CSV table of C-alpha atoms and ligand atoms in Angstrom, one decimal:
chain,number,residue,atom,x,y,z
U,1,UNK,CA,-76.0,84.4,109.3
U,2,UNK,CA,-73.2,83.7,106.9
U,3,UNK,CA,-70.4,81.2,106.8
U,4,UNK,CA,-67.3,82.1,108.9
U,5,UNK,CA,-64.6,84.0,107.3
U,6,UNK,CA,-61.7,85.2,109.6
U,7,UNK,CA,-61.6,88.8,108.4
U,8,UNK,CA,-65.4,89.3,108.5
U,9,UNK,CA,-67.3,89.8,111.7
U,10,UNK,CA,-70.4,91.3,113.3
U,11,UNK,CA,-70.5,94.2,115.7
U,12,UNK,CA,-73.6,95.9,116.9
U,13,UNK,CA,-75.5,93.9,114.3
U,14,UNK,CA,-73.4,95.3,111.5
U,15,UNK,CA,-71.0,93.4,109.2
U,16,UNK,CA,-67.5,94.4,109.7
U,17,UNK,CA,-64.5,93.8,107.2
U,18,UNK,CA,-61.0,94.0,108.8
U,19,UNK,CA,-62.6,95.4,111.9
U,20,UNK,CA,-64.3,98.2,110.0
U,21,UNK,CA,-68.1,98.7,110.1
U,22,UNK,CA,-69.5,98.1,106.6
U,23,UNK,CA,-72.6,100.4,107.3
U,24,UNK,CA,-70.4,103.2,108.3
U,25,UNK,CA,-68.3,102.9,105.2
U,26,UNK,CA,-71.3,102.9,102.9
U,27,UNK,CA,-72.4,106.1,104.7
U,28,UNK,CA,-69.0,107.7,104.4
U,29,UNK,CA,-68.0,106.8,100.9
U,30,UNK,CA,-71.4,106.1,99.2
U,31,UNK,CA,-72.5,102.9,97.4
U,32,UNK,CA,-72.0,100.8,95.4
U,33,UNK,CA,-68.5,100.4,97.0
U,34,UNK,CA,-65.9,97.7,96.7
U,35,UNK,CA,-64.0,97.2,100.0
U,36,UNK,CA,-60.8,95.2,100.3
U,37,UNK,CA,-59.2,94.0,103.5
U,38,UNK,CA,-55.4,94.5,103.2
U,39,UNK,CA,-54.3,92.0,105.8
U,40,UNK,CA,-56.5,89.3,104.2
U,41,UNK,CA,-54.9,90.0,100.9
U,42,UNK,CA,-51.4,89.7,102.3
U,43,UNK,CA,-52.4,86.6,104.3
U,44,UNK,CA,-53.6,84.8,101.4
U,45,UNK,CA,-50.4,85.7,99.4
U,46,UNK,CA,-48.2,84.5,102.3
U,47,UNK,CA,-50.2,81.3,102.7
U,48,UNK,CA,-49.7,80.5,99.0
U,49,UNK,CA,-46.1,81.4,99.0
U,50,UNK,CA,-45.3,79.3,102.1
U,51,UNK,CA,-47.0,76.2,100.5
U,52,UNK,CA,-44.4,76.7,97.6
U,53,UNK,CA,-41.4,78.1,99.4
U,54,UNK,CA,-39.0,77.7,96.5
U,55,UNK,CA,-41.5,78.9,93.7
U,56,UNK,CA,-42.0,82.3,92.3
U,57,UNK,CA,-45.5,83.6,92.5
U,58,UNK,CA,-46.6,85.7,89.5
U,59,UNK,CA,-50.0,87.2,90.6
U,60,UNK,CA,-52.4,87.0,87.7
U,61,UNK,CA,-53.0,90.8,87.4
U,62,UNK,CA,-56.4,90.3,85.5
U,63,UNK,CA,-58.0,89.3,88.8
U,64,UNK,CA,-57.6,92.8,90.0
U,65,UNK,CA,-55.0,95.3,88.7
U,66,UNK,CA,-55.8,98.2,91.0
U,67,UNK,CA,-52.5,99.8,91.6
U,68,UNK,CA,-52.7,99.6,95.4
U,69,UNK,CA,-53.4,96.0,95.1
U,70,UNK,CA,-50.5,95.4,92.9
U,71,UNK,CA,-48.2,97.5,95.2
U,72,UNK,CA,-49.2,95.5,98.3
U,73,UNK,CA,-48.6,92.2,96.5
U,74,UNK,CA,-45.2,93.6,95.1
U,75,UNK,CA,-44.4,94.3,98.6
U,76,UNK,CA,-45.0,90.8,99.5
U,77,UNK,CA,-42.7,89.6,96.8
U,78,UNK,CA,-45.1,88.8,94.0
U,79,UNK,CA,-44.1,89.0,90.2
U,80,UNK,CA,-47.0,89.2,87.7
U,81,UNK,CA,-48.8,87.3,84.9
U,82,UNK,CA,-49.7,90.1,82.6
U,83,UNK,CA,-52.2,89.5,79.7
U,84,UNK,CA,-52.1,92.9,77.9
U,85,UNK,CA,-50.0,96.1,77.4
U,86,UNK,CA,-52.3,97.7,80.0
U,87,UNK,CA,-51.7,95.0,82.7
U,88,UNK,CA,-48.0,95.3,81.9
U,89,UNK,CA,-48.1,99.0,82.3
U,90,UNK,CA,-50.0,98.8,85.6
U,91,UNK,CA,-47.6,96.0,87.0
U,92,UNK,CA,-44.6,98.3,86.0
U,93,UNK,CA,-46.2,101.3,87.7
U,94,UNK,CA,-46.7,99.3,90.8
U,95,UNK,CA,-43.0,98.5,91.0
U,96,UNK,CA,-43.0,95.0,89.9
U,97,UNK,CA,-39.7,94.1,88.3
U,98,UNK,CA,-39.9,93.2,84.6
U,99,UNK,CA,-37.8,90.2,85.1
U,100,UNK,CA,-40.5,89.0,87.5
U,101,UNK,CA,-43.3,88.9,84.9
U,102,UNK,CA,-44.5,86.9,82.1
U,103,UNK,CA,-46.5,88.4,79.2
U,104,UNK,CA,-49.2,86.0,78.2
U,105,UNK,CA,-51.9,86.2,75.7
U,106,UNK,CA,-53.3,84.2,72.7
U,107,UNK,CA,-53.6,87.2,70.4
U,108,UNK,CA,-50.9,89.8,71.1
U,109,UNK,CA,-50.5,92.8,68.8
U,110,UNK,CA,-47.2,93.6,67.3
U,111,UNK,CA,-47.1,96.7,69.6
U,112,UNK,CA,-47.6,94.6,72.7
U,113,UNK,CA,-44.6,92.5,71.7
U,114,UNK,CA,-42.6,95.5,71.0
U,115,UNK,CA,-43.4,96.8,74.5
U,116,UNK,CA,-42.6,93.3,76.1
U,117,UNK,CA,-39.1,93.3,74.3
U,118,UNK,CA,-38.5,97.0,75.2
U,119,UNK,CA,-39.2,96.5,78.9
U,120,UNK,CA,-37.2,93.2,79.1
U,121,UNK,CA,-40.3,91.1,80.0
U,122,UNK,CA,-40.3,87.4,79.0
U,123,UNK,CA,-43.0,86.4,76.7
U,124,UNK,CA,-45.3,83.2,76.8
U,125,UNK,CA,-45.7,82.5,73.1
U,126,UNK,CA,-49.0,81.2,72.0
U,127,UNK,CA,-48.3,80.4,68.3
U,128,UNK,CA,-45.7,80.1,65.7
U,129,UNK,CA,-46.9,83.1,64.1
U,130,UNK,CA,-46.3,85.0,67.3
U,131,UNK,CA,-42.9,83.4,67.6
U,132,UNK,CA,-41.8,84.5,64.1
U,133,UNK,CA,-43.1,88.1,64.7
U,134,UNK,CA,-41.4,88.3,68.0
U,135,UNK,CA,-38.1,87.2,66.5
U,136,UNK,CA,-38.4,90.0,63.9
U,137,UNK,CA,-39.3,92.6,66.6
U,138,UNK,CA,-36.5,91.7,68.8
U,139,UNK,CA,-34.2,91.8,65.9
U,140,UNK,CA,-35.2,95.3,65.1
U,141,UNK,CA,-34.7,96.3,68.6
U,142,UNK,CA,-31.4,94.5,68.6
U,143,UNK,CA,-32.4,92.5,71.7
U,144,UNK,CA,-32.7,88.9,72.7
U,145,UNK,CA,-36.0,87.9,74.1
U,146,UNK,CA,-36.5,85.0,76.5
U,147,UNK,CA,-39.7,83.0,75.8
U,148,UNK,CA,-41.7,80.2,77.0
U,149,UNK,CA,-44.3,78.3,74.9
U,150,UNK,CA,-47.8,78.2,76.2
U,151,UNK,CA,-48.7,74.5,76.0
U,152,UNK,CA,-52.2,73.2,75.5
U,153,UNK,CA,-52.0,70.1,77.6
U,154,UNK,CA,-55.5,68.8,76.7
U,155,UNK,CA,-56.6,68.3,80.4
U,156,UNK,CA,-60.2,68.7,81.6
U,157,UNK,CA,-60.2,70.9,84.7
U,158,UNK,CA,-63.8,70.2,85.7
U,159,UNK,CA,-64.8,73.8,85.9
U,160,UNK,CA,-67.2,76.1,84.2
U,161,UNK,CA,-66.7,75.7,80.4
U,162,UNK,CA,-66.0,79.4,79.9
U,163,UNK,CA,-63.0,79.2,82.2
U,164,UNK,CA,-61.5,75.9,81.1
U,165,UNK,CA,-58.5,77.0,79.1
U,166,UNK,CA,-56.4,73.7,78.6
U,167,UNK,CA,-58.9,71.6,76.7
U,168,UNK,CA,-57.8,70.5,73.3
U,169,UNK,CA,-60.7,72.5,71.9
U,170,UNK,CA,-59.6,75.7,73.7
U,171,UNK,CA,-58.2,78.7,71.9
U,172,UNK,CA,-55.0,78.9,74.1
U,173,UNK,CA,-51.6,77.5,73.6
U,174,UNK,CA,-49.8,75.1,71.3
U,175,UNK,CA,-51.2,71.7,70.9
U,176,UNK,CA,-49.3,69.3,73.2
U,177,UNK,CA,-48.1,67.2,70.3
U,178,UNK,CA,-46.6,70.1,68.5
U,179,UNK,CA,-44.7,71.7,71.4
U,180,UNK,CA,-41.3,70.0,70.8
U,181,UNK,CA,-41.1,71.1,67.2
U,182,UNK,CA,-42.0,74.7,68.2
U,183,UNK,CA,-38.9,74.6,70.6
U,184,UNK,CA,-36.8,73.3,67.7
U,185,UNK,CA,-37.8,76.3,65.5
U,186,UNK,CA,-37.3,78.7,68.5
U,187,UNK,CA,-33.8,77.3,69.0
U,188,UNK,CA,-32.9,78.1,65.4
U,189,UNK,CA,-34.3,81.7,65.4
U,190,UNK,CA,-32.3,84.7,65.9
U,191,UNK,CA,-33.0,87.0,68.9
U,192,UNK,CA,-35.2,84.4,70.6
U,193,UNK,CA,-34.1,82.3,73.6
U,194,UNK,CA,-36.4,79.6,74.8
U,195,UNK,CA,-36.0,79.4,78.5
U,196,UNK,CA,-39.4,78.4,79.8
U,197,UNK,CA,-42.5,76.3,79.4
U,198,UNK,CA,-45.9,77.4,80.5
U,199,UNK,CA,-49.5,76.1,80.8
U,200,UNK,CA,-52.7,77.3,82.6
U,201,UNK,CA,-55.5,74.7,82.5
U,202,UNK,CA,-58.4,76.8,83.9
U,203,UNK,CA,-59.9,78.7,86.8
U,204,UNK,CA,-61.9,78.0,89.9
U,205,UNK,CA,-60.7,74.3,90.0
U,206,UNK,CA,-61.8,72.5,93.0
U,207,UNK,CA,-59.9,69.3,92.6
U,208,UNK,CA,-56.1,68.8,92.6
U,209,UNK,CA,-56.2,65.8,90.3
U,210,UNK,CA,-56.3,68.0,87.0
U,211,UNK,CA,-53.3,70.0,88.3
U,212,UNK,CA,-51.4,66.7,88.8
U,213,UNK,CA,-52.3,65.4,85.4
U,214,UNK,CA,-51.2,68.6,83.6
U,215,UNK,CA,-48.0,68.7,85.8
U,216,UNK,CA,-47.2,65.1,84.6
U,217,UNK,CA,-47.8,66.1,80.9
U,218,UNK,CA,-45.8,69.2,81.3
U,219,UNK,CA,-42.8,67.4,83.0
U,220,UNK,CA,-42.8,64.8,80.2
U,221,UNK,CA,-42.5,67.9,77.8
U,222,UNK,CA,-39.6,69.3,80.0
U,223,UNK,CA,-37.7,66.0,79.5
U,224,UNK,CA,-38.3,66.0,75.8
U,225,UNK,CA,-37.3,69.7,75.3
U,226,UNK,CA,-34.3,69.2,77.6
U,227,UNK,CA,-33.2,66.4,75.3
U,228,UNK,CA,-33.2,68.7,72.2
U,229,UNK,CA,-30.9,71.2,74.1
U,230,UNK,CA,-33.4,73.7,75.6
U,231,UNK,CA,-32.0,74.8,79.0
U,232,UNK,CA,-35.1,75.6,80.9
U,233,UNK,CA,-34.8,78.4,83.5
U,234,UNK,CA,-38.5,78.0,84.5
U,235,UNK,CA,-41.5,75.8,84.4
U,236,UNK,CA,-44.8,77.9,84.8
U,237,UNK,CA,-47.8,75.8,85.7
U,238,UNK,CA,-50.2,78.7,85.8
U,239,UNK,CA,-53.1,79.6,88.2
U,240,UNK,CA,-56.4,78.1,88.7
U,241,UNK,CA,-56.8,77.1,92.2
U,242,UNK,CA,-60.4,77.5,93.3
U,243,UNK,CA,-61.9,79.1,96.4
U,244,UNK,CA,-65.1,78.0,98.3
U,245,UNK,CA,-67.9,80.5,97.1
U,246,UNK,CA,-70.8,78.4,98.3
U,247,UNK,CA,-71.8,77.4,101.8
U,248,UNK,CA,-70.1,74.1,102.5
U,249,UNK,CA,-68.1,74.1,99.3
U,250,UNK,CA,-64.7,72.6,99.7
U,251,UNK,CA,-61.6,73.9,97.9
U,252,UNK,CA,-58.1,72.4,98.2
U,253,UNK,CA,-55.6,74.4,100.1
U,254,UNK,CA,-52.4,75.6,98.5
U,255,UNK,CA,-50.5,73.0,100.5
U,256,UNK,CA,-52.8,70.3,99.1
U,257,UNK,CA,-52.0,71.6,95.7
U,258,UNK,CA,-48.4,71.6,96.6
U,259,UNK,CA,-48.6,68.1,97.7
U,260,UNK,CA,-50.2,67.0,94.4
U,261,UNK,CA,-47.7,68.7,92.0
U,262,UNK,CA,-44.4,69.3,93.8
U,263,UNK,CA,-43.3,65.6,93.8
U,264,UNK,CA,-44.1,65.3,90.1
U,265,UNK,CA,-42.0,68.4,89.4
U,266,UNK,CA,-39.2,67.6,91.7
U,267,UNK,CA,-38.9,64.0,90.8
U,268,UNK,CA,-38.4,64.8,87.0
U,269,UNK,CA,-36.1,67.7,87.6
U,270,UNK,CA,-34.0,65.7,89.8
U,271,UNK,CA,-33.8,62.7,87.4
U,272,UNK,CA,-32.8,65.1,84.5
U,273,UNK,CA,-30.2,66.9,86.7
U,274,UNK,CA,-31.8,70.4,86.0
U,275,UNK,CA,-33.0,73.1,88.4
U,276,UNK,CA,-35.6,75.2,86.7
U,277,UNK,CA,-37.6,77.6,88.9
U,278,UNK,CA,-41.3,76.7,89.4
U,279,UNK,CA,-43.6,79.5,88.7
U,280,UNK,CA,-47.3,79.7,89.6
U,281,UNK,CA,-49.8,82.2,88.6
U,282,UNK,CA,-52.7,82.4,91.2
U,283,UNK,CA,-55.3,85.3,90.8
U,284,UNK,CA,-58.4,84.1,92.4
U,285,UNK,CA,-56.9,82.5,95.5
U,286,UNK,CA,-55.0,85.7,96.3
U,287,UNK,CA,-57.8,88.2,95.9
U,288,UNK,CA,-61.3,86.6,95.9
U,289,UNK,CA,-62.2,86.6,99.6
U,290,UNK,CA,-60.3,89.8,100.5
U,291,UNK,CA,-63.1,91.9,98.9
U,292,UNK,CA,-66.8,92.7,99.4
U,293,UNK,CA,-69.2,94.8,97.3
U,294,UNK,CA,-71.6,97.0,99.2
U,295,UNK,CA,-74.8,97.8,97.5
U,296,UNK,CA,-77.9,99.7,98.7
U,297,UNK,CA,-81.4,98.3,98.4
U,298,UNK,CA,-83.5,100.6,96.3
U,299,UNK,CA,-86.7,98.6,96.2
U,300,UNK,CA,-88.2,95.4,97.4
U,301,UNK,CA,-90.9,94.0,95.2
U,302,UNK,CA,-93.1,91.0,95.7
U,303,UNK,CA,-93.8,90.0,91.9
U,304,UNK,CA,-93.1,86.5,90.4
U,305,UNK,CA,-90.4,86.3,92.9
U,306,UNK,CA,-89.4,88.5,95.9
U,307,UNK,CA,-87.2,90.9,94.1
U,308,UNK,CA,-84.6,93.0,95.8
U,309,UNK,CA,-83.4,95.7,93.5
U,310,UNK,CA,-79.8,97.0,94.6
U,311,UNK,CA,-77.7,99.8,93.1
U,312,UNK,CA,-75.0,97.3,91.6
U,313,UNK,CA,-75.6,95.0,88.8
U,314,UNK,CA,-73.6,93.2,86.2
U,315,UNK,CA,-71.9,96.5,85.3
U,316,UNK,CA,-70.0,96.0,88.5
U,317,UNK,CA,-70.1,92.2,89.1
U,318,UNK,CA,-70.3,90.1,85.9
U,319,UNK,CA,-69.5,86.7,87.5
U,320,UNK,CA,-73.1,85.6,88.3
U,321,UNK,CA,-74.4,86.4,84.9
U,322,UNK,CA,-71.3,85.2,82.9
U,323,UNK,CA,-70.7,82.0,84.8
U,324,UNK,CA,-73.8,81.4,86.9
U,325,UNK,CA,-71.3,82.2,89.8
U,326,UNK,CA,-72.5,82.0,93.4
U,327,UNK,CA,-71.6,84.9,95.8
U,328,UNK,CA,-72.8,84.9,99.4
U,329,UNK,CA,-74.8,87.9,100.3
U,330,UNK,CA,-75.2,89.4,103.8
U,331,UNK,CA,-77.7,92.1,104.8
U,332,UNK,CA,-74.8,94.2,106.4
U,333,UNK,CA,-77.0,96.3,108.7
U,334,UNK,CA,-78.9,93.2,110.0
U,335,UNK,CA,-76.0,90.8,110.0
U,336,UNK,CA,-77.0,89.0,113.1
U,337,UNK,CA,-80.7,88.6,112.2
U,338,UNK,CA,-81.9,85.2,111.1
U,339,UNK,CA,-83.4,84.5,107.6
U,340,UNK,CA,-87.0,85.4,107.3
U,341,UNK,CA,-87.8,85.0,103.7
U,342,UNK,CA,-86.3,84.0,100.3
U,343,UNK,CA,-85.1,86.9,98.0
U,344,UNK,CA,-83.8,87.2,94.6
U,345,UNK,CA,-81.2,90.0,94.3
U,346,UNK,CA,-81.2,92.0,91.1
U,347,UNK,CA,-79.2,94.9,89.7
U,348,UNK,CA,-80.5,98.1,88.1
U,349,UNK,CA,-79.4,97.1,84.6
U,350,UNK,CA,-82.0,96.9,81.7
U,351,UNK,CA,-81.6,93.3,81.1
U,352,UNK,CA,-83.6,90.4,82.6
U,353,UNK,CA,-80.3,88.5,83.0
U,354,UNK,CA,-79.1,91.1,85.6
U,355,UNK,CA,-79.7,88.8,88.6
U,356,UNK,CA,-76.8,88.7,91.1
U,357,UNK,CA,-78.3,86.0,93.4
U,358,UNK,CA,-81.5,83.8,93.2
U,359,UNK,CA,-83.6,82.6,96.0
U,360,UNK,CA,-81.5,83.4,98.9
U,361,UNK,CA,-82.7,83.1,102.5
U,362,UNK,CA,-82.1,86.4,104.1
U,363,UNK,CA,-83.4,88.5,107.1
U,364,UNK,CA,-86.4,90.7,106.1
U,365,UNK,CA,-85.0,93.0,103.4
U,366,UNK,CA,-86.4,96.7,103.2
U,367,UNK,CA,-85.5,99.7,101.1
U,368,UNK,CA,-82.4,101.4,102.4
U,369,UNK,CA,-80.8,98.2,103.7
U,370,UNK,CA,-77.2,97.5,102.8
U,371,UNK,CA,-76.3,94.3,101.1
U,372,UNK,CA,-72.6,92.9,101.0
U,373,UNK,CA,-71.8,90.6,98.3
U,374,UNK,CA,-68.9,88.5,99.4
U,375,UNK,CA,-65.8,87.2,97.7
U,376,UNK,CA,-65.7,89.6,94.9
U,377,UNK,CA,-61.9,90.5,95.0
U,378,UNK,CA,-61.1,88.5,91.8
U,379,UNK,CA,-62.6,89.3,88.5
U,380,UNK,CA,-65.0,91.8,90.2
U,381,UNK,CA,-64.1,95.3,89.6
U,382,UNK,CA,-61.6,94.3,86.9
U,383,UNK,CA,-64.6,93.0,84.7
U,384,UNK,CA,-66.7,96.1,85.4
U,385,UNK,CA,-68.2,98.4,82.8
U,386,UNK,CA,-70.2,101.6,82.2
U,387,UNK,CA,-73.1,99.8,80.7
U,388,UNK,CA,-76.4,101.7,81.0
U,389,UNK,CA,-74.4,104.9,81.5
U,390,UNK,CA,-73.4,104.0,85.1
U,391,UNK,CA,-70.1,105.4,86.2
U,392,UNK,CA,-67.9,102.8,87.9
U,393,UNK,CA,-68.0,102.8,91.7
U,394,UNK,CA,-65.2,103.7,94.3
U,395,UNK,CA,-62.9,101.2,95.8
U,396,UNK,CA,-61.7,101.3,99.3
U,397,UNK,CA,-58.9,99.6,101.3
U,398,UNK,CA,-59.2,98.7,104.9
U,399,UNK,CA,-56.1,98.5,107.0
U,400,UNK,CA,-55.5,98.7,110.8
U,401,UNK,CA,-59.0,99.7,111.3
U,402,UNK,CA,-59.0,102.5,108.8
U,403,UNK,CA,-60.6,102.8,105.5
U,404,UNK,CA,-59.1,104.7,102.6
U,405,UNK,CA,-60.2,105.4,99.0
U,406,UNK,CA,-57.9,103.6,96.5
U,407,UNK,CA,-60.1,104.4,93.4
U,408,UNK,CA,-62.5,107.3,93.2
U,409,UNK,CA,-66.1,107.0,92.1
U,410,UNK,CA,-66.3,107.9,88.4
U,411,UNK,CA,-68.4,111.0,87.6
U,412,UNK,CA,-70.8,111.7,84.6
U,413,UNK,CA,-67.7,113.4,83.0
U,414,UNK,CA,-66.1,110.0,83.0
U,415,UNK,CA,-68.8,108.7,80.8
U,416,UNK,CA,-68.0,111.4,78.3
U,417,UNK,CA,-64.2,111.3,78.7
U,418,UNK,CA,-62.4,110.6,75.2
U,419,UNK,CA,-65.6,111.2,73.2
U,420,UNK,CA,-65.3,113.7,70.5
U,421,UNK,CA,-68.2,115.4,68.8
U,422,UNK,CA,-67.6,116.1,65.2
U,423,UNK,CA,-67.5,119.9,64.8
U,424,UNK,CA,-70.3,119.8,62.2
U,425,UNK,CA,-72.6,118.7,65.1
U,426,UNK,CA,-71.4,121.2,67.6
U,427,UNK,CA,-73.3,124.3,68.5
A,1,LIG,N1,-52.6,82.5,84.4
A,1,LIG,C1,-53.2,82.5,83.3
A,1,LIG,C2,-52.4,82.4,81.9
A,1,LIG,C3,-54.6,82.8,83.2
A,1,LIG,O1,-55.3,82.9,82.0
A,1,LIG,C4,-55.3,82.9,84.3
A,1,LIG,C5,-56.7,83.2,84.4
A,1,LIG,C6,-54.6,82.9,85.6
A,1,LIG,C7,-53.1,82.6,85.6
A,1,LIG,C8,-55.2,83.1,87.0
A,1,LIG,O2,-56.2,82.2,87.2
A,1,LIG,P1,-56.9,82.0,88.7
A,1,LIG,O3,-55.8,81.6,89.6
A,1,LIG,O4,-57.3,83.3,89.0
A,1,LIG,O5,-57.9,81.0,88.6
A,1,LIG,N2,-63.2,85.8,84.8
A,1,LIG,C9,-63.3,84.4,85.3
A,1,LIG,C10,-61.8,83.9,85.4
A,1,LIG,C11,-61.0,84.0,84.2
A,1,LIG,C12,-59.6,83.4,84.4
A,1,LIG,C13,-58.8,83.7,83.2
A,1,LIG,N3,-57.4,83.3,83.4
A,1,LIG,C14,-64.0,84.4,86.6
A,1,LIG,O6,-64.6,85.4,87.1
A,1,LIG,O7,-64.2,83.2,87.1
């Protein structure tokens, strides 16, 4: 048995998502298969927005930039945090308005900056080099570009080191102490209009205290840049709210996050007599639990451990390998059976590190069983690869009891797509 999640259920011993039988979907569409529940995605978004009724929510597209997902969130009113030209392209295709996006990134190409200016998207500037280049590019286009600075607030978010982004040692942002002089330079530059301030301290954060600490530091900066004449239209405090992946794990709710940071934001804006928009950039909270990954058991082997070999590995879900992340696993065709043994679930990739879950208590697992890996809607498919010559899998969306393909399974031809054989080697 697995921990309760509203949109997952059990019918006739089979796992269901959004009321649809996972075993039937695996038979119809094949495995591996990502399956997203549309109503859960919408509910997550609405829960976050209602905790921050006056804020703009810029969904972090990197969590999952499938067009259908972006379109659903656009319908809900989301803007987007985009971190590359490709994410910007997808967000525009999904109909998200350019004036509801922020172009983030610590190492943007000139072409990306040109695209942001051309499309009228605000830029979160990560360095003075970038600021100067952006001023030139905007000048060439005869445009004025609205910018924020990405602040490195030097706050420890108490999360996995690979996803802590606001430590003073981190590659992101402008050191806290140098931010005011960066605004001074921006005020003096042609074609640049500083209108915002931005930070993002990390991801999968399970305590509101670091958010409050960074909000305090950011609001002090708001006061200082206000004093030098910057008229701030927005304060963007980033994303990072964690979700409970492990049984018994507790994560703050969006309203707990709101209780921790809104008073800090409101008190300072009131005392300064300014009314910038608050922007937040959740990715994981919106997507994570909306999606499962279905994978077929190829082999069960009793060796050093009880290894269950499935048809998805770190090519399709990198998180366990990259961050030692825990994802709950359900034997989808035996969803009401009690655990009978301990299993280590491994993928088909030719690397010893390709372990998706270690020592899990599961019902008796046999060849042909279907495993569901839970909470993979953020940084799941979006971090996938074709490593080992494995075409990426399909994605399905479940809505009103129906399942529809939203991304086709790749073919062998997709492995060859864009490859060019020099003519001397042809024939
Ligand atoms: N804003 C910015 C500028 C970000 O860099 C990120 C995430 C977010 C918002 C959204 O953060 P979220 O609400 O999703 O925590 N691949 C990793 C997570 C990397 C997050 C990178 N930045 C993982 O699978 O855990």
